[in-house]
Coordinates of C-alpha atoms and ligand atoms in Angstrom, one line a residue:
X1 CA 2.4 -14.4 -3.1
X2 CA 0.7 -12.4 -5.6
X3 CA -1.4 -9.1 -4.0
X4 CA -3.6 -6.7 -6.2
X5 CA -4.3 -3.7 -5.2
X6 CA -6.1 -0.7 -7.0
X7 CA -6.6 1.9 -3.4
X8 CA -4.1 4.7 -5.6
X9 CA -7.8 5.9 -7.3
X10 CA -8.6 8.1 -4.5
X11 CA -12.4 8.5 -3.9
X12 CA -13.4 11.8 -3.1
X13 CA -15.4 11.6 0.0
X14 CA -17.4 14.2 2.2
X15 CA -15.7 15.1 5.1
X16 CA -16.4 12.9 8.3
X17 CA -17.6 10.3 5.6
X18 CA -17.2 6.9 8.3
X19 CA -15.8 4.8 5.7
X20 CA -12.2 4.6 6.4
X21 CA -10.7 4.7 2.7
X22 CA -7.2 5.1 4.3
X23 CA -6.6 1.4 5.9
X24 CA -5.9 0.2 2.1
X25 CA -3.1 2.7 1.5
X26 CA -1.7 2.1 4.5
X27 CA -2.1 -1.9 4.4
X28 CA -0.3 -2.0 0.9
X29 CA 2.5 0.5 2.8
X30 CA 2.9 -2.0 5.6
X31 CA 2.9 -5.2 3.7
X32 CA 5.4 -3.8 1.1
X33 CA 7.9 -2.8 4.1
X34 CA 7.0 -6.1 6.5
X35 CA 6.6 -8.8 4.0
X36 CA 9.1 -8.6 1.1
X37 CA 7.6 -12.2 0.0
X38 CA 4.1 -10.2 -1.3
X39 CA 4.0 -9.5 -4.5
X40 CA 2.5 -5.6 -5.4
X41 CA 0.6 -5.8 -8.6
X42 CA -1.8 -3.4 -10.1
X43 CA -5.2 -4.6 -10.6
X44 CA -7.0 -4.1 -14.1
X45 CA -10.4 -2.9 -14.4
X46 CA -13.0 -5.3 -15.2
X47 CA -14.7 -5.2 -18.6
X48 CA -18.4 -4.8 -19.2
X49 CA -18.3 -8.3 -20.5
X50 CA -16.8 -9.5 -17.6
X51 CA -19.2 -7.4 -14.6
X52 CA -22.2 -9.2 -16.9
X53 CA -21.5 -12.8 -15.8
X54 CA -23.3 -11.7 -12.5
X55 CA -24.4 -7.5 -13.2
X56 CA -27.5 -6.5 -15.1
X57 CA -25.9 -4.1 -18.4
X58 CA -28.1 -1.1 -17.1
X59 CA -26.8 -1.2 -13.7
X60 CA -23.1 -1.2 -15.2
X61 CA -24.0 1.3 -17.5
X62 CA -25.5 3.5 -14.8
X63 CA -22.4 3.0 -12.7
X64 CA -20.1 3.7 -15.6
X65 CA -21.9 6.5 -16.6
X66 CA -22.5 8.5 -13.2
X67 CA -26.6 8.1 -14.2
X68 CA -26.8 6.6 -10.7
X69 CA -30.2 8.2 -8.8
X70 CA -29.7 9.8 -5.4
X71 CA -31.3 7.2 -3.6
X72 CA -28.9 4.6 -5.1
X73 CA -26.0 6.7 -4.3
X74 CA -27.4 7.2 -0.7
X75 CA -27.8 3.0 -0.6
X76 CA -24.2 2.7 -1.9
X77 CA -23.0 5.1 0.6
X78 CA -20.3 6.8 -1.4
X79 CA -20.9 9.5 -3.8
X80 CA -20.5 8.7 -7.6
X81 CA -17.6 10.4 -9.0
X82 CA -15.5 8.6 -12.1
X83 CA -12.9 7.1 -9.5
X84 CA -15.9 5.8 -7.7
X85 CA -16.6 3.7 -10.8
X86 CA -13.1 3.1 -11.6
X87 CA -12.1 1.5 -8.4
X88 CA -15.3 -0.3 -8.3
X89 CA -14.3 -2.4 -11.4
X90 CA -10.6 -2.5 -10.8
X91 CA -11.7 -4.1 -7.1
X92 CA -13.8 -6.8 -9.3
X93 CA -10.3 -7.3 -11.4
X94 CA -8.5 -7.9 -8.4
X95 CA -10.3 -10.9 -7.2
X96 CA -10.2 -12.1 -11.0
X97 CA -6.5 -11.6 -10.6
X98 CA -6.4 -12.9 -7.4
X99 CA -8.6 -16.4 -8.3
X100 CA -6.4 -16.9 -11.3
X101 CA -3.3 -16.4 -9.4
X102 CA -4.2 -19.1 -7.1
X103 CA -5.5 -21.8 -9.3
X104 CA -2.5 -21.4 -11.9
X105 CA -0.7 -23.2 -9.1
X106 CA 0.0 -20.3 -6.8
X107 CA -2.7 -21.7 -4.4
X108 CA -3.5 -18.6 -2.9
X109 CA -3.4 -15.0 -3.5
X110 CA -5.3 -12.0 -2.3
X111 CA -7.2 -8.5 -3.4
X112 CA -6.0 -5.9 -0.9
X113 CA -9.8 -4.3 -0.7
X114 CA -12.8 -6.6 -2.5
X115 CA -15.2 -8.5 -0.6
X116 CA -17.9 -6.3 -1.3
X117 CA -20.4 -8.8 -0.7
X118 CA -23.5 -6.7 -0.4
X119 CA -23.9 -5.8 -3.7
X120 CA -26.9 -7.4 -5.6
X121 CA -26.8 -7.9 -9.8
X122 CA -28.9 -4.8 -10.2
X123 CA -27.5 -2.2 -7.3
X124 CA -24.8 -1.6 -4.5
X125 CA -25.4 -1.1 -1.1
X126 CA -23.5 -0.9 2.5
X127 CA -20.1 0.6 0.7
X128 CA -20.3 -2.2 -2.2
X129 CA -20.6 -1.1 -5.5
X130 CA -20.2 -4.5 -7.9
X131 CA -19.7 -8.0 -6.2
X132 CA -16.2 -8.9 -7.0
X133 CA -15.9 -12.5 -5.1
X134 CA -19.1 -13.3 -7.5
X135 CA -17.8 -11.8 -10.9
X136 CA -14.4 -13.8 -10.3
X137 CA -16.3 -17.1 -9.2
X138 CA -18.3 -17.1 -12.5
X139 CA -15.4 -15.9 -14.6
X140 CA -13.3 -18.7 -13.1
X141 CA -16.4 -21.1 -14.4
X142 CA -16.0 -20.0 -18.0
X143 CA -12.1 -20.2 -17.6
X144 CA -12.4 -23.6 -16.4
X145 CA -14.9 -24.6 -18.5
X146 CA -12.9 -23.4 -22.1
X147 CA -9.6 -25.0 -21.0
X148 CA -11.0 -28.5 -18.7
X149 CA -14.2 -29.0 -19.4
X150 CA -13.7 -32.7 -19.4
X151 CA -13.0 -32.5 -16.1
X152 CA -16.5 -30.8 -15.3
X153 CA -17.8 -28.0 -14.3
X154 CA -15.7 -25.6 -11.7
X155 CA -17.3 -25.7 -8.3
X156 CA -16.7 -22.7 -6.0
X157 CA -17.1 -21.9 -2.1
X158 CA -17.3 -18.4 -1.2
X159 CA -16.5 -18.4 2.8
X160 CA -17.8 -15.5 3.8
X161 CA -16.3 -14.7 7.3
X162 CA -17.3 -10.5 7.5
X163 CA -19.3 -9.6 10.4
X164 CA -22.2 -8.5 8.1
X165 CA -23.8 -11.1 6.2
X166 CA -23.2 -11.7 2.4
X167 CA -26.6 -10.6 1.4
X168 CA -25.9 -10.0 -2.2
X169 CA -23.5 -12.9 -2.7
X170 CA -26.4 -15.0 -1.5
X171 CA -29.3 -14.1 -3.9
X172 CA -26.7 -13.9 -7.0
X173 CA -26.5 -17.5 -6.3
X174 CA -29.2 -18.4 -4.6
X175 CA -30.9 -22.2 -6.7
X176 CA -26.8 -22.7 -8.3
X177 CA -25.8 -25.7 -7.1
X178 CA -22.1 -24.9 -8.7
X179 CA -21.2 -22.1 -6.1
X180 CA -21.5 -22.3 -2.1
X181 CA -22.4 -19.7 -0.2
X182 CA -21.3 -19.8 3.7
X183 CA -21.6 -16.9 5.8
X184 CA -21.0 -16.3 9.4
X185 CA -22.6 -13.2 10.6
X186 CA -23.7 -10.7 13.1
X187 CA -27.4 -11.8 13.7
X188 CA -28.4 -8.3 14.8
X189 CA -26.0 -6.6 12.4
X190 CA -26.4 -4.8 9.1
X191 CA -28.0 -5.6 6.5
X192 CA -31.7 -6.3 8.4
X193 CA -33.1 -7.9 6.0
X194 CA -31.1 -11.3 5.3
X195 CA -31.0 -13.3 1.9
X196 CA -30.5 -17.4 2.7
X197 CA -27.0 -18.4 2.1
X198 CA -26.6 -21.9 1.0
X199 CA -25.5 -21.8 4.8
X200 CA -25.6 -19.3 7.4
X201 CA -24.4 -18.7 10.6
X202 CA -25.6 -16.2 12.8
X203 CA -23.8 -15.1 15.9
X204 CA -24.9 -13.6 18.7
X205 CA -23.8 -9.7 20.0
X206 CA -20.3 -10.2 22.0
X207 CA -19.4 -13.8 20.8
X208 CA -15.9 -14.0 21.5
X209 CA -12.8 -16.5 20.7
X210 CA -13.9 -19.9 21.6
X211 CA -17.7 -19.7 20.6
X212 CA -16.9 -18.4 16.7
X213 CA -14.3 -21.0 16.2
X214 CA -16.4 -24.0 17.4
X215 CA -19.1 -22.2 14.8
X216 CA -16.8 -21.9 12.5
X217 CA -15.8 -26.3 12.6
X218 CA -18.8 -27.0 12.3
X219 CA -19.8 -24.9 9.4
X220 CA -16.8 -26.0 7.6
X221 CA -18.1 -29.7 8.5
X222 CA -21.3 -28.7 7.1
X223 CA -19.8 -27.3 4.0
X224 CA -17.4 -30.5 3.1
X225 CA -20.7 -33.0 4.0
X226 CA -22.8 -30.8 1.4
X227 CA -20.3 -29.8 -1.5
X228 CA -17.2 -30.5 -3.2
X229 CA -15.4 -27.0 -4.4
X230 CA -12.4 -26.9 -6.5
X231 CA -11.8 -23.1 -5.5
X232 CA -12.4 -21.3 -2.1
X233 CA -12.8 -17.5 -2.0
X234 CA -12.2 -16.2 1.5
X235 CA -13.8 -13.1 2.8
X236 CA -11.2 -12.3 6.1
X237 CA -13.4 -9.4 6.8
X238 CA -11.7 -7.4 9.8
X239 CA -15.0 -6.0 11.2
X240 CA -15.4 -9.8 13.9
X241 CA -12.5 -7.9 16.0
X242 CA -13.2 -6.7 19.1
X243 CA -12.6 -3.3 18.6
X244 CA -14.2 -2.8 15.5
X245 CA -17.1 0.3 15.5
X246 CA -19.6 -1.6 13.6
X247 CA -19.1 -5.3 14.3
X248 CA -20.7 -5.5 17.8
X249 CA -18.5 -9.6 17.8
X250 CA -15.4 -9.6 20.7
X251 CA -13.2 -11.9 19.2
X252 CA -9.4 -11.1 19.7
X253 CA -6.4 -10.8 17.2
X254 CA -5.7 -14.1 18.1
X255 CA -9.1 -15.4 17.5
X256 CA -9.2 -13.9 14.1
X257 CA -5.6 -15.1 13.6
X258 CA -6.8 -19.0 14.0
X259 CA -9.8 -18.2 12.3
X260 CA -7.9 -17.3 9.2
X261 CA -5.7 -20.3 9.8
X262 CA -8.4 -22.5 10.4
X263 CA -9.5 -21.7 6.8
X264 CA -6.4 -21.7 4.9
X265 CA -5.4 -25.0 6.4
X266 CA -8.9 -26.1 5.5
X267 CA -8.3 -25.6 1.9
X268 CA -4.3 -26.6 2.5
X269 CA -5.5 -29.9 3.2
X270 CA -7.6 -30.6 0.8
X271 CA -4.9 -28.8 -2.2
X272 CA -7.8 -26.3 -2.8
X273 CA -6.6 -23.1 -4.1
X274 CA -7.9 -19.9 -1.9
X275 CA -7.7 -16.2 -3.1
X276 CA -8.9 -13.4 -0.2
X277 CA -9.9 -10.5 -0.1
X278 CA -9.9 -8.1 2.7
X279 CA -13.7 -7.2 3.2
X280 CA -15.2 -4.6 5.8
X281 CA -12.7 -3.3 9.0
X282 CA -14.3 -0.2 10.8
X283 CA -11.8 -0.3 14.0
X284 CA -12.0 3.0 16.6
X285 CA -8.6 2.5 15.9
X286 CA -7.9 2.5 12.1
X287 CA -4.2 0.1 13.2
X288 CA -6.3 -2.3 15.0
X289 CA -8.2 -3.2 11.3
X290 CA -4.7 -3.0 9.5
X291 CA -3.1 -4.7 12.1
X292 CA -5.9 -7.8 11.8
X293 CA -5.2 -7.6 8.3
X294 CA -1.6 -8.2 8.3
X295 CA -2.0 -10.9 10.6
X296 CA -3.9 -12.6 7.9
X297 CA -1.3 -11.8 5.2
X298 CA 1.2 -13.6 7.7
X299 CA -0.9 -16.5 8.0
X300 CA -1.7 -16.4 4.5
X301 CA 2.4 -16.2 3.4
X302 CA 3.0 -19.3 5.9
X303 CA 0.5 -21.4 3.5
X304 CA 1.6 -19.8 0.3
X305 CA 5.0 -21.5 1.2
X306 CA 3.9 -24.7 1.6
X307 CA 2.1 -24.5 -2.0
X308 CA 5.6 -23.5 -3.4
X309 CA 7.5 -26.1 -1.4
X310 CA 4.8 -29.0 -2.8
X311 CA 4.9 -27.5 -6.1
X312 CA 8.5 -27.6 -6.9
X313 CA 8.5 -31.1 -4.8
X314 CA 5.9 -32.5 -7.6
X315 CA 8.0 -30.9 -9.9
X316 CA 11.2 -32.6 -9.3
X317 CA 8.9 -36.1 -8.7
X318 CA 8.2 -35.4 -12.1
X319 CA 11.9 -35.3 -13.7
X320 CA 13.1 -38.0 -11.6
X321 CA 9.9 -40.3 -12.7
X322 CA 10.8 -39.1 -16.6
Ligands
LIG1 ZN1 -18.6 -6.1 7.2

């Protein structure tokens, strides 16, 4: 299973800065030593060209160029510094690497950070610079659309499954009726002032196991009654855990574990390919987040398998039938 990464361009934080950079590092470190089946890949940076299916040129610009204001810096919450902006794209090109990983038969494949779902066309915010979920979604469009277009145009579900909700994912494609927003949130969390999802879910503070996963059914219910994707991008944000500083949600590592296997055999069933990314993880503990994370790599891998398996199955179908 292909997994991009881009967490070597260190950003230079203050000191006692809360975001916890580290748990990327030390995510790739664990998944290259525990599962020899992932993949390592570099992610490229995303062109200008590319950030502009969903980002207005002066915000790029402004990001590329370090014109950012203070108060757009402060909304971001990291400092602009040229690794800032670098990562920031090369995040974007790991979804896009991710997405077409998946749908060139893969079925799934994952950005090891991404999911930075609260950034809006025209400005970051809550530790999102550029939105790479929506960036790959449209790019997968005009992919789709150059090489199948007979077959119509590519619909995509963005399952947004962080603790905060997708506020910026939301209004990028809020009236498109070829990309489904779902987001199951914190109702009380971050950001306060909520954008309507083609279908949200807000949780109470301390749900746990049992309550999220019955939320979850029948969102995914809703979301097969309402619209028919041929791509699923997968926010397995961390931040639901119970020991997470921000997420004020109780569910366990189990729960989280059959909440990611809940939506990978979603998309199994119906031979939907799935790319993830890794989305917010504040844990007390920074293992706890990791540790949530590799659980959905192993859940992930399990799936990825069965893709392979099917894949060369239809293969050989195919030489016996010619
Ligand atoms: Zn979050």
């Amino acid at each position: 299973m292909h997994v991009f990464y881009a967490d070597h361009f260190i950003l230079p934080l203050p000191a006692g800065h809360r975001f916890p950079m580290a748990k990327y590092g030390r995510l790739r470190e664990r998944l290259a030593v525990e599962c020899p089946q992932v993949r390592l890949g570099q992610a490229l940076p995303a062109s200008d060209g590319e950030l502009a299916l969903v980002h207005a040129p002066a915000y790029i610009q402004a990001v590329q160029a370090g014109t950012l204001s203070a108060a757009a810096q402060r909304e971001i919450g990291f400092p602009w510094s040229p690794a800032m902006a670098e990562r920031a794209r090369r995040s974007v090109g790991a979804t896009i690497q991710a997405c077409r990983a998946a749908m060139s038969g893969e079925g799934l494949a994952a950005n090891i950070a991404g999911g930075t779902h609260h950034s809006y066309a025209d400005k970051g915010s809550g530790f999102c610079v550029f939105n790479d979920a929506a960036v790959a979604a449209r790019l997968m469009q005009a992919e789709h659309a150059r090489q199948q277009r007979a077959r119509g145009p590519l619909k995509v579900a963005i399952v947004d499954l962080d603790v905060h909700q997708g506020n910026g994912t939301a209004r990028i494609f809020a009236g498109d009726e070829s990309v489904f927003t779902l987001s199951l949130h914190g109702e009380k969390n971050f950001p306060f002032r909520k954008e309507p999802s083609d279908l949200d879910v807000e949780l109470p503070d301390g749900t746990a196991d049992v309550a999220y996963l019955e939320a979850l059914e029948r969102a995914l219910d809703e979301l097969e009654r309402r619209f028919e994707p041929g791509l699923v991008i997968y926010l397995a944000g961390a931040d639901p855990h119970e020991g997470d500083r921000l997420g004020r949600l109780k569910l366990t590592f189990d729960g989280l574990e059959a909440r990611d296997r809940r939506v990978m055999d979603w998309a199994w069933q119906r031979r939907l390919p799935l790319a993830f990314a890794m989305a917010g993880g504040y844990g007390t503990d920074m293992e706890v987040t990791v540790q949530v994370q590799m659980n959905t790599y192993r859940v992930a891998l399990q799936y990825h398998a069965r893709w392979t398996a099917a894949t060369r199955g239809g293969e050989r179908a195919a030489v016996t039938a010619a």
